[in-house]
Each structure stands twice: as structure tokens, then as C-alpha cells.
Short mmCIF file of C-alpha atoms in Angstrom, two decimals:
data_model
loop_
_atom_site.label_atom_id
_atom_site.label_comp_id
_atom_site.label_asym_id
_atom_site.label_seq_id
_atom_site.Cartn_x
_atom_site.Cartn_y
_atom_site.Cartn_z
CA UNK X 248 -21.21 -12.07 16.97
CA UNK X 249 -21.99 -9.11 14.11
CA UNK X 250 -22.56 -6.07 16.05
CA UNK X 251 -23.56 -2.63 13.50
CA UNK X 252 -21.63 0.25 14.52
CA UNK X 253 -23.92 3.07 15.98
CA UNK X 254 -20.82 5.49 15.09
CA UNK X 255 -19.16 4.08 12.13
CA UNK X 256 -16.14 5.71 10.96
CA UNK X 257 -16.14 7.16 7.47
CA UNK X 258 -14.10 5.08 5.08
CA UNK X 259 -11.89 8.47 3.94
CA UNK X 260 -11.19 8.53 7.86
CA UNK X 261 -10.02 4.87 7.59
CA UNK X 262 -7.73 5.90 4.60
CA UNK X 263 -6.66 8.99 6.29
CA UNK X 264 -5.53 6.91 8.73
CA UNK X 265 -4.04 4.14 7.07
CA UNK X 266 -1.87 6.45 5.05
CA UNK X 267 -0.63 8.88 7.96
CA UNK X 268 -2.98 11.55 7.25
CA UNK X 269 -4.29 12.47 11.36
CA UNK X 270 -2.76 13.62 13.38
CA UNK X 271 -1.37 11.14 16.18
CA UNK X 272 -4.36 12.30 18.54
CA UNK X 273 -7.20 11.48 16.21
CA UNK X 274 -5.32 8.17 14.97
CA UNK X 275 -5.13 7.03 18.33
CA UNK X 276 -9.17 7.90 18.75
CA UNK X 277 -9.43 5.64 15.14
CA UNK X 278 -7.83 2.93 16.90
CA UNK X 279 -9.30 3.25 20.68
CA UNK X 280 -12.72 2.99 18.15
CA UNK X 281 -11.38 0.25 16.19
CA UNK X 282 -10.17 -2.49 18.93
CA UNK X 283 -13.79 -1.76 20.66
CA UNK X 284 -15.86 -2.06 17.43
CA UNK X 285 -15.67 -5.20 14.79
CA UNK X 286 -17.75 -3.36 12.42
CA UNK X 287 -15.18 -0.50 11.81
CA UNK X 288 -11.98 -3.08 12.12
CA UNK X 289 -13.39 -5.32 9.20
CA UNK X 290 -14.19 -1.50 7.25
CA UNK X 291 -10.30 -1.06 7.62
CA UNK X 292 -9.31 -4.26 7.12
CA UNK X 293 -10.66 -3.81 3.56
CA UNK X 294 -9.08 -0.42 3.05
CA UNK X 295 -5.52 -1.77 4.16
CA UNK X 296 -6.05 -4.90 2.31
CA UNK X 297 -6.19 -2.93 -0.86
CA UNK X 298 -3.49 -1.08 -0.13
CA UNK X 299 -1.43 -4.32 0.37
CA UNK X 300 -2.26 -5.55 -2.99
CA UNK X 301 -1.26 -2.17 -4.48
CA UNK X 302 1.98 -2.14 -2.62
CA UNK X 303 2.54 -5.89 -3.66
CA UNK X 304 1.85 -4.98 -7.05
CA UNK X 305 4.12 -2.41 -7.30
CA UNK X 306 6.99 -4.39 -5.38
CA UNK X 307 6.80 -7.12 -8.48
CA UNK X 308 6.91 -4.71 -10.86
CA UNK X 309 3.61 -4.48 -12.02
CA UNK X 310 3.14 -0.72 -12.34
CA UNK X 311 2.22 1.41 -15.79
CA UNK X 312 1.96 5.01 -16.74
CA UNK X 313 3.44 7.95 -15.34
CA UNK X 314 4.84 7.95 -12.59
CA UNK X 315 6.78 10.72 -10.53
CA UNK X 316 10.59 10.75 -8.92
CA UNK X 317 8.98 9.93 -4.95
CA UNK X 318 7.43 6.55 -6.73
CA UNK X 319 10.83 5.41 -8.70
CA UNK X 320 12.93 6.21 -6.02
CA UNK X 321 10.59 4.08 -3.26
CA UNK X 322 10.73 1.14 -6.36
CA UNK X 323 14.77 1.31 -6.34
CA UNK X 324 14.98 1.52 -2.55
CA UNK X 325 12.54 -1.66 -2.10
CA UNK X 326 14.71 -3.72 -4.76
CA UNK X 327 12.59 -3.70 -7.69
CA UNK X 328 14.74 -4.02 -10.86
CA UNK X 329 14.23 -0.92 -12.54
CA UNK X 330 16.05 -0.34 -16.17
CA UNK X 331 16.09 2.97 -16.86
CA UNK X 332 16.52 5.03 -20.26
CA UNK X 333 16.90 8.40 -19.91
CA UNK X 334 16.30 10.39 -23.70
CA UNK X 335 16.46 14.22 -24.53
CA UNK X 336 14.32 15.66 -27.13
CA UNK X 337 15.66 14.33 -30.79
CA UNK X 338 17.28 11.19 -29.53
CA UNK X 339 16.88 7.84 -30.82
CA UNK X 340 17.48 4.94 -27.57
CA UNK X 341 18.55 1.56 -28.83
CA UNK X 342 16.24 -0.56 -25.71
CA UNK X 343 16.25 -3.75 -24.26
CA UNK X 344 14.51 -5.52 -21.54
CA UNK X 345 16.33 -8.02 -19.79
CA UNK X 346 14.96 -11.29 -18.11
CA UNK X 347 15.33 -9.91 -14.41
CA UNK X 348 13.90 -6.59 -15.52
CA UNK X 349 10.76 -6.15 -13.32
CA UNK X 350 9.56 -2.41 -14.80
CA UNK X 351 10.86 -0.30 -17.71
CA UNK X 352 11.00 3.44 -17.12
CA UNK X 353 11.61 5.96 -20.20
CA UNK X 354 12.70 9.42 -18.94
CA UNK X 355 11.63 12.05 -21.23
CA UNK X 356 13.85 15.17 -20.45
CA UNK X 357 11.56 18.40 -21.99
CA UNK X 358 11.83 22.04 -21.28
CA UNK X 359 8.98 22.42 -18.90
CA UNK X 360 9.32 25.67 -17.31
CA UNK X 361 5.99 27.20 -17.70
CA UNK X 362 4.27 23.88 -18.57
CA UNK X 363 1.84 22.14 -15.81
CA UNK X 364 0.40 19.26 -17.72
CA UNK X 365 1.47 17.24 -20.56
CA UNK X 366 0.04 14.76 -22.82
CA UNK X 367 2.05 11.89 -23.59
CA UNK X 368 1.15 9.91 -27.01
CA UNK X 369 3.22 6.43 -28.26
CA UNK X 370 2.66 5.05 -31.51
CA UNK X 371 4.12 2.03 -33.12
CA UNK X 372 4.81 1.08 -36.56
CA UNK X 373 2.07 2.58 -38.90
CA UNK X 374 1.96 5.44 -36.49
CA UNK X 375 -0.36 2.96 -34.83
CA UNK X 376 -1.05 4.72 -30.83
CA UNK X 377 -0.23 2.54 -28.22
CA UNK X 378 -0.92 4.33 -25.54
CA UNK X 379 -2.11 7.93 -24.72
CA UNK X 380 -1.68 9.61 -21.67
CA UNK X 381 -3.24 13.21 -21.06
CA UNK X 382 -2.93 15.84 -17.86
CA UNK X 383 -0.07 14.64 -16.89
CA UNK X 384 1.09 17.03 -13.74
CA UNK X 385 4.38 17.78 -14.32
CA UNK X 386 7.05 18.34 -11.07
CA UNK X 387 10.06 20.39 -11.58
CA UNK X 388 12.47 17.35 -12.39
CA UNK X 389 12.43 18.42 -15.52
CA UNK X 390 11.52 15.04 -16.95
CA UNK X 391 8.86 13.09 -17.83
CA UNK X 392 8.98 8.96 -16.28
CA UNK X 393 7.04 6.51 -18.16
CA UNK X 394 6.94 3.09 -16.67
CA UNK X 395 6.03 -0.53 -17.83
CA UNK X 396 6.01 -3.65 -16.88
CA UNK X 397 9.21 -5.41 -17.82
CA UNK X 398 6.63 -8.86 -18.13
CA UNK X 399 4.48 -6.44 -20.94
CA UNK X 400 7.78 -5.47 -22.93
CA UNK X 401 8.88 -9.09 -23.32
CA UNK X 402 5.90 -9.60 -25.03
CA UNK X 403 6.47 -6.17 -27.14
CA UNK X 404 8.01 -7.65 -30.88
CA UNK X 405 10.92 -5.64 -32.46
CA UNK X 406 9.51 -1.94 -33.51
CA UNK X 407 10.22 0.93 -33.05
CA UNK X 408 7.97 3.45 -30.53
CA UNK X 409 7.89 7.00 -31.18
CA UNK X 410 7.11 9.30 -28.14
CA UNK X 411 5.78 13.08 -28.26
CA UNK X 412 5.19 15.37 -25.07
CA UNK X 413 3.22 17.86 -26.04
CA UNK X 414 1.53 20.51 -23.40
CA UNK X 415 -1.68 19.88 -22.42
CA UNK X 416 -2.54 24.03 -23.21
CA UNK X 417 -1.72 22.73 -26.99
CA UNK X 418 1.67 25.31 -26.87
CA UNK X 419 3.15 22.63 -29.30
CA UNK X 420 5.67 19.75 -29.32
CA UNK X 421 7.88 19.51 -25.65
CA UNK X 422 10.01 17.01 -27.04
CA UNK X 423 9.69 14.04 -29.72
CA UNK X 424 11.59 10.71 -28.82
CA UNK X 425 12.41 7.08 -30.90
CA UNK X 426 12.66 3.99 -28.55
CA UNK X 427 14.43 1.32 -30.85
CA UNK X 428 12.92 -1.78 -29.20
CA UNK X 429 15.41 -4.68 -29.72
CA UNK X 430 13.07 -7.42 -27.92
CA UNK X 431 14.02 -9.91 -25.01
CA UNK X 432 17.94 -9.65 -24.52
CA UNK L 194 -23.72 -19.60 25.65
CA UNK L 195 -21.74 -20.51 22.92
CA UNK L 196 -18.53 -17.95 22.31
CA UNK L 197 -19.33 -17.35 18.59
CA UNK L 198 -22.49 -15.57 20.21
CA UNK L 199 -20.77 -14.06 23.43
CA UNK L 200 -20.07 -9.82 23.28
CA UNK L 201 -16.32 -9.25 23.50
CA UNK L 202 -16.83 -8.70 27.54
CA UNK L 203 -18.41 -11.90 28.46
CA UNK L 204 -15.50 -13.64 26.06
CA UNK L 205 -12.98 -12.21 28.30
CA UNK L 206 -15.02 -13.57 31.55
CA UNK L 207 -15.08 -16.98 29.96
CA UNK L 208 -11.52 -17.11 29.63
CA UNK L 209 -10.92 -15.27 33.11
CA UNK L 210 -9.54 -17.67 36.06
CA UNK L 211 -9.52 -20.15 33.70
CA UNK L 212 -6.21 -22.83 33.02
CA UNK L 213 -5.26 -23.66 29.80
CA UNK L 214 -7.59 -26.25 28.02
CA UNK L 215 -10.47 -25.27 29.71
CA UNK L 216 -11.60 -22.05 27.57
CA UNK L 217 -10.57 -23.34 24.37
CA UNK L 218 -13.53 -22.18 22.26
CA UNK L 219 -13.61 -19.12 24.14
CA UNK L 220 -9.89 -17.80 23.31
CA UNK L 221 -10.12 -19.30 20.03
CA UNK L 222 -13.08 -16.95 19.20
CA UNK L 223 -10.80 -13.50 21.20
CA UNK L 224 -8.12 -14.24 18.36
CA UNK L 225 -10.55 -14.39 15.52
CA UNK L 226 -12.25 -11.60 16.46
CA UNK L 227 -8.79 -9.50 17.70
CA UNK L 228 -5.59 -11.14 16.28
CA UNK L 229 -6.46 -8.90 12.81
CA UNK L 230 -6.79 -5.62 14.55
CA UNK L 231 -3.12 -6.25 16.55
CA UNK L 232 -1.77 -6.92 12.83
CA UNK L 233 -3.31 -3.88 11.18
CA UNK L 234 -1.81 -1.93 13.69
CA UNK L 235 1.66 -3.55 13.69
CA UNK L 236 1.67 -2.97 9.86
CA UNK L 237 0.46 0.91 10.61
CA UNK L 238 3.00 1.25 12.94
CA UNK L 239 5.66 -1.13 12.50
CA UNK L 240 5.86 -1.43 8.34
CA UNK L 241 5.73 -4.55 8.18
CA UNK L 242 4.43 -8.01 7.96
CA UNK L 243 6.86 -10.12 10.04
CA UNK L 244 6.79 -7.47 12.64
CA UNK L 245 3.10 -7.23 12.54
CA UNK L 246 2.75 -10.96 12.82
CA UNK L 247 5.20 -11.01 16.03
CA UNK L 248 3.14 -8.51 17.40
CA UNK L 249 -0.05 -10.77 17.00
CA UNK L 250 1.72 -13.47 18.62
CA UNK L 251 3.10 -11.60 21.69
CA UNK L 252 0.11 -9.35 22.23
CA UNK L 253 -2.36 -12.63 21.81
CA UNK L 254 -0.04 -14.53 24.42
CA UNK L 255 -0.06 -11.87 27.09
CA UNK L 256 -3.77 -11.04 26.96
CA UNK L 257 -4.71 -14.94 27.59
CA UNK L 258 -2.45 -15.00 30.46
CA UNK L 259 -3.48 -12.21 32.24
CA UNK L 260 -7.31 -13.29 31.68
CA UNK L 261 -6.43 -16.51 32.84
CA UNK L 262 -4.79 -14.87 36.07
CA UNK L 263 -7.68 -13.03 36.31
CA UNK L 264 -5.31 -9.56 36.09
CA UNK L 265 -7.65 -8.20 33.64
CA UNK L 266 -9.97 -6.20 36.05
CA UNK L 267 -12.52 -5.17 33.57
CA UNK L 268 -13.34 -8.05 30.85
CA UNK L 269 -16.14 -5.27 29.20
CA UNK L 270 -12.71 -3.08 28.15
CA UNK L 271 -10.75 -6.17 26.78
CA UNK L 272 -10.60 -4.25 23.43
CA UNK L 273 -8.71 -1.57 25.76
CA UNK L 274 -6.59 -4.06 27.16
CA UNK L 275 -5.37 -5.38 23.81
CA UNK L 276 -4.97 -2.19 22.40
CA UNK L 277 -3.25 -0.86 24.90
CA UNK L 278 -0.55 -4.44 24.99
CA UNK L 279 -0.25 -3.20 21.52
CA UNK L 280 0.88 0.16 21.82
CA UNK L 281 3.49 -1.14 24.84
CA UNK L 282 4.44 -3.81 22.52
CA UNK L 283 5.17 -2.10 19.37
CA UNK L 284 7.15 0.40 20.92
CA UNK L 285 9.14 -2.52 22.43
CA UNK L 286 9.86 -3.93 19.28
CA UNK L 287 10.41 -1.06 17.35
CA UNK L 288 13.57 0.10 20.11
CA UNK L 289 14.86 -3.50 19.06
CA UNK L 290 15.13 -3.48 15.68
CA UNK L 291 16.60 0.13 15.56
CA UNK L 292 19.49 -1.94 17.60
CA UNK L 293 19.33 -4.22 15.11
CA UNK L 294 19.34 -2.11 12.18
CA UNK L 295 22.26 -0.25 13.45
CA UNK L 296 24.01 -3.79 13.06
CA UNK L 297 22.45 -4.91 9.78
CA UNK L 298 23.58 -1.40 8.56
CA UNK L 299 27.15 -2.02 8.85
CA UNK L 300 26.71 -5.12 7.20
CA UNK L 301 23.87 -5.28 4.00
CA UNK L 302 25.19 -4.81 0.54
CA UNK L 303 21.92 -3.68 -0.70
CA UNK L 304 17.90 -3.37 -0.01
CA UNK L 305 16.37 -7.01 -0.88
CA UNK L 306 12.60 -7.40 -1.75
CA UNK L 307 10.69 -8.71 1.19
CA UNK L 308 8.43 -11.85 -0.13
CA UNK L 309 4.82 -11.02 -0.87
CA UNK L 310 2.07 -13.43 0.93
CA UNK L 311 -0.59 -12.96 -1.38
CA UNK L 312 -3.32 -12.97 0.81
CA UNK L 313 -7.05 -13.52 -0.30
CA UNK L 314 -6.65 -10.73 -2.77
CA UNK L 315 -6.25 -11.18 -6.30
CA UNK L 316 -3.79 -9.14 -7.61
CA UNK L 317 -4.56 -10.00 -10.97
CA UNK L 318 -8.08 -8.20 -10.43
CA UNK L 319 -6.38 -5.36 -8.94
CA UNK L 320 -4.13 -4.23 -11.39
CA UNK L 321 -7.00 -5.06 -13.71
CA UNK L 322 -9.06 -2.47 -12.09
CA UNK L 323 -6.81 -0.15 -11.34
CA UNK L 324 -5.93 0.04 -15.06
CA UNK L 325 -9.70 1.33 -15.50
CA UNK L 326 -8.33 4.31 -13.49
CA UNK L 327 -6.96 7.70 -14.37
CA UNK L 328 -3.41 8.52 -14.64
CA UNK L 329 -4.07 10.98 -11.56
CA UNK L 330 -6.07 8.60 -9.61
CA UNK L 331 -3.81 5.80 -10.04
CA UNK L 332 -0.47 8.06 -8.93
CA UNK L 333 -2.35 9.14 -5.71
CA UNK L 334 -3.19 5.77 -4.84
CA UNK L 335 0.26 4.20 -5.61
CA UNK L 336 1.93 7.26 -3.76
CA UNK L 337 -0.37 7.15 -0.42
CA UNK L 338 -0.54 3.18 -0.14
CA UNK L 339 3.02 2.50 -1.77
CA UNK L 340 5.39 4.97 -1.46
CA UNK L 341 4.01 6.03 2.26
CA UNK L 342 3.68 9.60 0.93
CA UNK L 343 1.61 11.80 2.69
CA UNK L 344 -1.29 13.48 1.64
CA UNK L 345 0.78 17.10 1.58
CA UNK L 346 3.61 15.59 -0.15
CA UNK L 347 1.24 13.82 -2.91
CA UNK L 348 0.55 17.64 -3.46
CA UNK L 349 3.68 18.35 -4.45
CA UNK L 350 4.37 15.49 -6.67
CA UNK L 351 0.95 16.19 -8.70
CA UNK L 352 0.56 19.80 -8.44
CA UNK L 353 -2.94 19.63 -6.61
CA UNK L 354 -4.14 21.05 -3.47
CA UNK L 355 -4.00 18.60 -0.16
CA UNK L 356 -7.75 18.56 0.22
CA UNK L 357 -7.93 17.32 -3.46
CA UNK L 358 -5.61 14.49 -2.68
CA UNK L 359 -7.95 13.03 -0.22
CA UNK L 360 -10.76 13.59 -2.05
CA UNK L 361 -9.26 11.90 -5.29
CA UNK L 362 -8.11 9.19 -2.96
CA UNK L 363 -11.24 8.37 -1.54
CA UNK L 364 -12.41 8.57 -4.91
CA UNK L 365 -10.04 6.13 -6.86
CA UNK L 366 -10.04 3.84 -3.46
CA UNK L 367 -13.91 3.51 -3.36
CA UNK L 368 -13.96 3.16 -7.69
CA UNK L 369 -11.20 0.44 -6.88
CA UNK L 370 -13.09 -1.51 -4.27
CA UNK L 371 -16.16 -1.35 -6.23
CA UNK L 372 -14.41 -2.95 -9.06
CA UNK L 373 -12.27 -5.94 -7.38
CA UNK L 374 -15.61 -6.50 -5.44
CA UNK L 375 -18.09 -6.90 -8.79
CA UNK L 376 -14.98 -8.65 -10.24
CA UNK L 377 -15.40 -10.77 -7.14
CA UNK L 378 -19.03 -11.52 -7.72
CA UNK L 379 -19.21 -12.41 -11.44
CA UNK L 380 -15.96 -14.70 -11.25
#
């Protein structure tokens, strides 16, 4: 029996709720509405179902990008095999992923007092880009984490990657960083 | 009537007075339509999947037998009933396994990672499409669904106001749905 909903529940409600967002009054109207109405259940359903898959993606590992100190420290507490190189401005990191490595993170340490975004630009041999990243937010960790999937470095040849951290105001160079990428160890 | 066709109320009617065998269809057709709601909330409130799926069980089991006994006065507020075998429920089970984490405390080296039942989602598609995302978009998404951050804290961690968070949320969540599900359609 498909019954519409005469009072459906806006989908940023749903998410509100799904991520902890109401307060415990107005989640427990969301559910009253939700056990009495199959419309709004299968609406959630959906909305937690994606969340699943992002949490499942990020448990195996399968996360890129930037991504800030509340998100690595959830992936360490959970298991995930995080290697982590950690590289002040100037320094050159001799890297390796290794077979039970699920996600590589690169910690850029920069002088960022001052700074609130950052673009992040990697280039390969023949100053080639790999990957650009712009408006980053920056916390005050003083660091930068870039993450990959240990499964997309295995398939990464021998190079070497050059990082620069600029800020995003164009202020100039934050810090300028050689990953020496030895392959599969 | 058939039960596929019945409201929730006249389900509960069926099943009420009845002994077991003789409602089949009836209570087949109240866990369809309920045994997902009893899990989304044990995941919302419990964390996880094993929990939620105990939950299902227990709360499933106790709302045929009172309908059976015919303890369930009003069959029109079964969704009431379930909800509220829920709440009891999960509060039950949550006071046990603080006892039990007390113990496991004492004795687990290290955090393991739970096994992922892949559901009817494609993760494949997901991470595809979420890869079509911003940087932004994709952080407040990860944070919110992954690292159980709330929308205040996201704030923090990004440097944007909490109204923004929700609003880039909804945002990146609808973009993402709207992806996987046209993914969904030409595959």
C-alpha cells in the first residue's frame, strides 16, 4: 500500500536528522512522523543509505583530497590503515605504500597564520599537474592533510611529485614539497 | 482484502487475536513495511548495524505477540506502538553494551574495522560521483555522515558559518543522489 504524504518532511530535515542536527524534541517529532508515514521512511531511507555508502567508503580507504584532523583521526580510530608522511616546507620524503596501506595522507606543515584558504597544486615528471586543489579552508593545525587511496598509489609508477601551497589571496608560495615515490614496497 | 493493500491499522487487526500460522501474509507485510524504520533508528541511535539488526529482531518479535494477545488496544497507532518498543528497546540495549564495553575495555588491544554489508548501493558509483564534487562539498559530507560531526563542529573544521554547512550539505547530498540515481538509470 503507497500512501503520498500530505506533510512530507523536507529532505534537509531528514539529513538534519540523520546527522544529529535537532534537537532531541524535533528528532523525536521526525520519528513519531516517520513510523506513521511510509512515504517519509523510504525519503530517509535514501538519505541514510547514502550516508552508509559514504561511511563504507571511507572505512576501506577509499577517500581523496583534503581532508581535516576530525576526519583522520575518526579513520585511525575505526582501523583504517593510514600511512602518514608528515613534510615541512623544503623537504624531500622518500614514500612508499605498503600492501595493507588502505589511504596515504601527506601532511604539509606551512606557516598559516593569517592564511584562510589555500590552493594545493601536484605535478609529476614534466611538471605534468596531477591534481589541483583550490579554497582549501585551512584550521589552525598548522598543516595541510592530503589523502589518497593507498589502491590509487599502487598503481602510481616511480616519480617524483612536487607539491606547492600557495594562498588562495595569491600572497605567494606557503611551502613547496618533493614526494620521492618509490612504488609498491 | 489482501495485506499488500490493507492501511497499517487494519494490518495490525488482521494479526490481532490471531495464533501463529494463521496471519502469515499479514505479519509478513508489518515487517516489510516496519522492520526498516526499527533499523534506521537503531543505526541513529545505536551506531551500528549489528545493534540495529537486534533491535529489528526484538522489536518485530514483541509487536507480533502483543497483537496476537490482542494487548495492542489501538491497531490504527501500530506505528506508535513500534516506535515506542523501539525507544524502550534501544535504551535497553544500549545500558548493556556500556556493561559490556566496560569489559571489552580492559581487554581489546586495538579498534578493529567492523565488516561492511554492501547493501544495494554501489559504492563504485558513489565514490564516482562524489569525485564530481567540490573539495568543500565532499569534506562536509564525509564529516556529517562519517565522522558523526555535527553541523557546528563542521564549522570549525572548514571555517564556514553553521547555516552554510547545512545548506552545502543539502546541496552536495541532493547533487550526490542525483548522480548515483542517473548512474542508476543509464547502467
Amino acid at each position: 500500500m503507497s500512501v503520498e504524504c500530505a506533510a512530507p518532511i523536507a529532505d534537509e530535515t531528514l539529513a538534519d536528522y540523520w546527522t544529529g542536527d535537532l534537537a532531541p524534541p524535533d528528532a523525536a517529532a521526525i520519528e513519531d512522523h516517520v513510523f506513521a508515514c511510509s512515504a517519509c521512511a523510504r525519503r530517509l531511507d535514501a538519505v541514510a543509505s547514502l550516508g552508509e555508502g559514504l561511511a563504507s567508503l571511507a572505512r576501506q580507504g577509499r577517500i581523496s583530497g583534503v581532508i581535516s584532523h576530525a576526519l583522520l583521526n575518526r579513520l585511525q580510530r575505526d582501523g583504517v590503515t593510514v600511512r602518514l608522511y608528515t613534510l615541512s616546507p623544503g623537504d624531500t620524503v622518500p614514500c612508499a605504500v605498503f600492501p595493507g596501506d588502505d589511504v596515504v595522507v601527506v601532511a604539509m606543515r606551512a606557516d598559516l597564520s593569517g592564511v584562510r584558504t589555500v590552493t594545493l597544486r601536484a605535478t609529476g615528471p614534466g611538471d605534468v599537474t596531477v591534481a589541483e586543489i583550490a579554497d582549501v579552508p585551512v584550521s589552525s593545525a598548522g598543516d595541510v592533510l592530503w589523502a589518497t587511496p593507498g589502491a590509487v598509489i599502487r598503481q602510481m609508477p616511480s616519480q617524483h611529485v612536487h607539491l606547492t601551497l600557495r594562498a588562495s589571496d595569491g600572497t605567494g608560495v606557503l611551502g613547496e614539497y618533493v614526494l620521492d615515490h618509490a612504488g609498491t614496497s | 482484502m489482501l495485506a499488500v493493500d490493507a492501511s497499517d491499522g487494519e494490518l495490525a487487526r488482521m494479526v490481532a487475536g490471531r495464533t501463529a500460522g494463521e496471519a502469515e501474509e499479514a505479519e509478513a507485510e508489518l515487517y516489510r513495511r516496519f522492520a526498516f524504520r526499527i533499523r534506521l533508528y537503531g543505526l541513529r541511535h545505536l551506531g551500528d548495524e549489528d545493534r540495529a539488526l537486534d533491535l529489528v529482531q526484538q522489536v518485530m518479535l514483541v509487536t507480533i505477540e502483543k497483537l496476537r494477545q490482542g494487548a495492542v488496544r489501538d491497531g490504527n497507532q501500530i506505528g506508535s506502538f513500534i516506535l515506542g518498543t523501539s525507544r524502550t528497546m534501544a535504551i535497553d540495549l544500549k545500558r548493556k553494551e556500556r556493561r559490556r564495553e566496560r569489559l571489552r575495555e580492559a581487554f581489546r588491544p586495538h579498534a578493529t574495522v567492523a565488516a561492511e554489508p554492501d547493501a544495494a548501493l554501489d559504492l563504485d558509483r558513489v565514490e564516482s560521483c562524489l569525485a564530481q564534487l567540490g573539495e568543500r562539498d565532499r569534506a562536509v559530507l564525509f564529516l556529517g555522515f562519517y565522522a558523526e560531526c555535527a553541523a557546528a563542529a563542521i564549522a570549525g573544521e572548514i571555517g564556514i558559518s553553521e547555516g552554510n554547512v547545512r545548506v552545502v550539505r543539502h546541496r552536495a547530498l541532493a547533487r550526490l543522489r542525483a548522480c548515483v540515481m542517473a548512474s542508476r538509470l543509464t547502467a
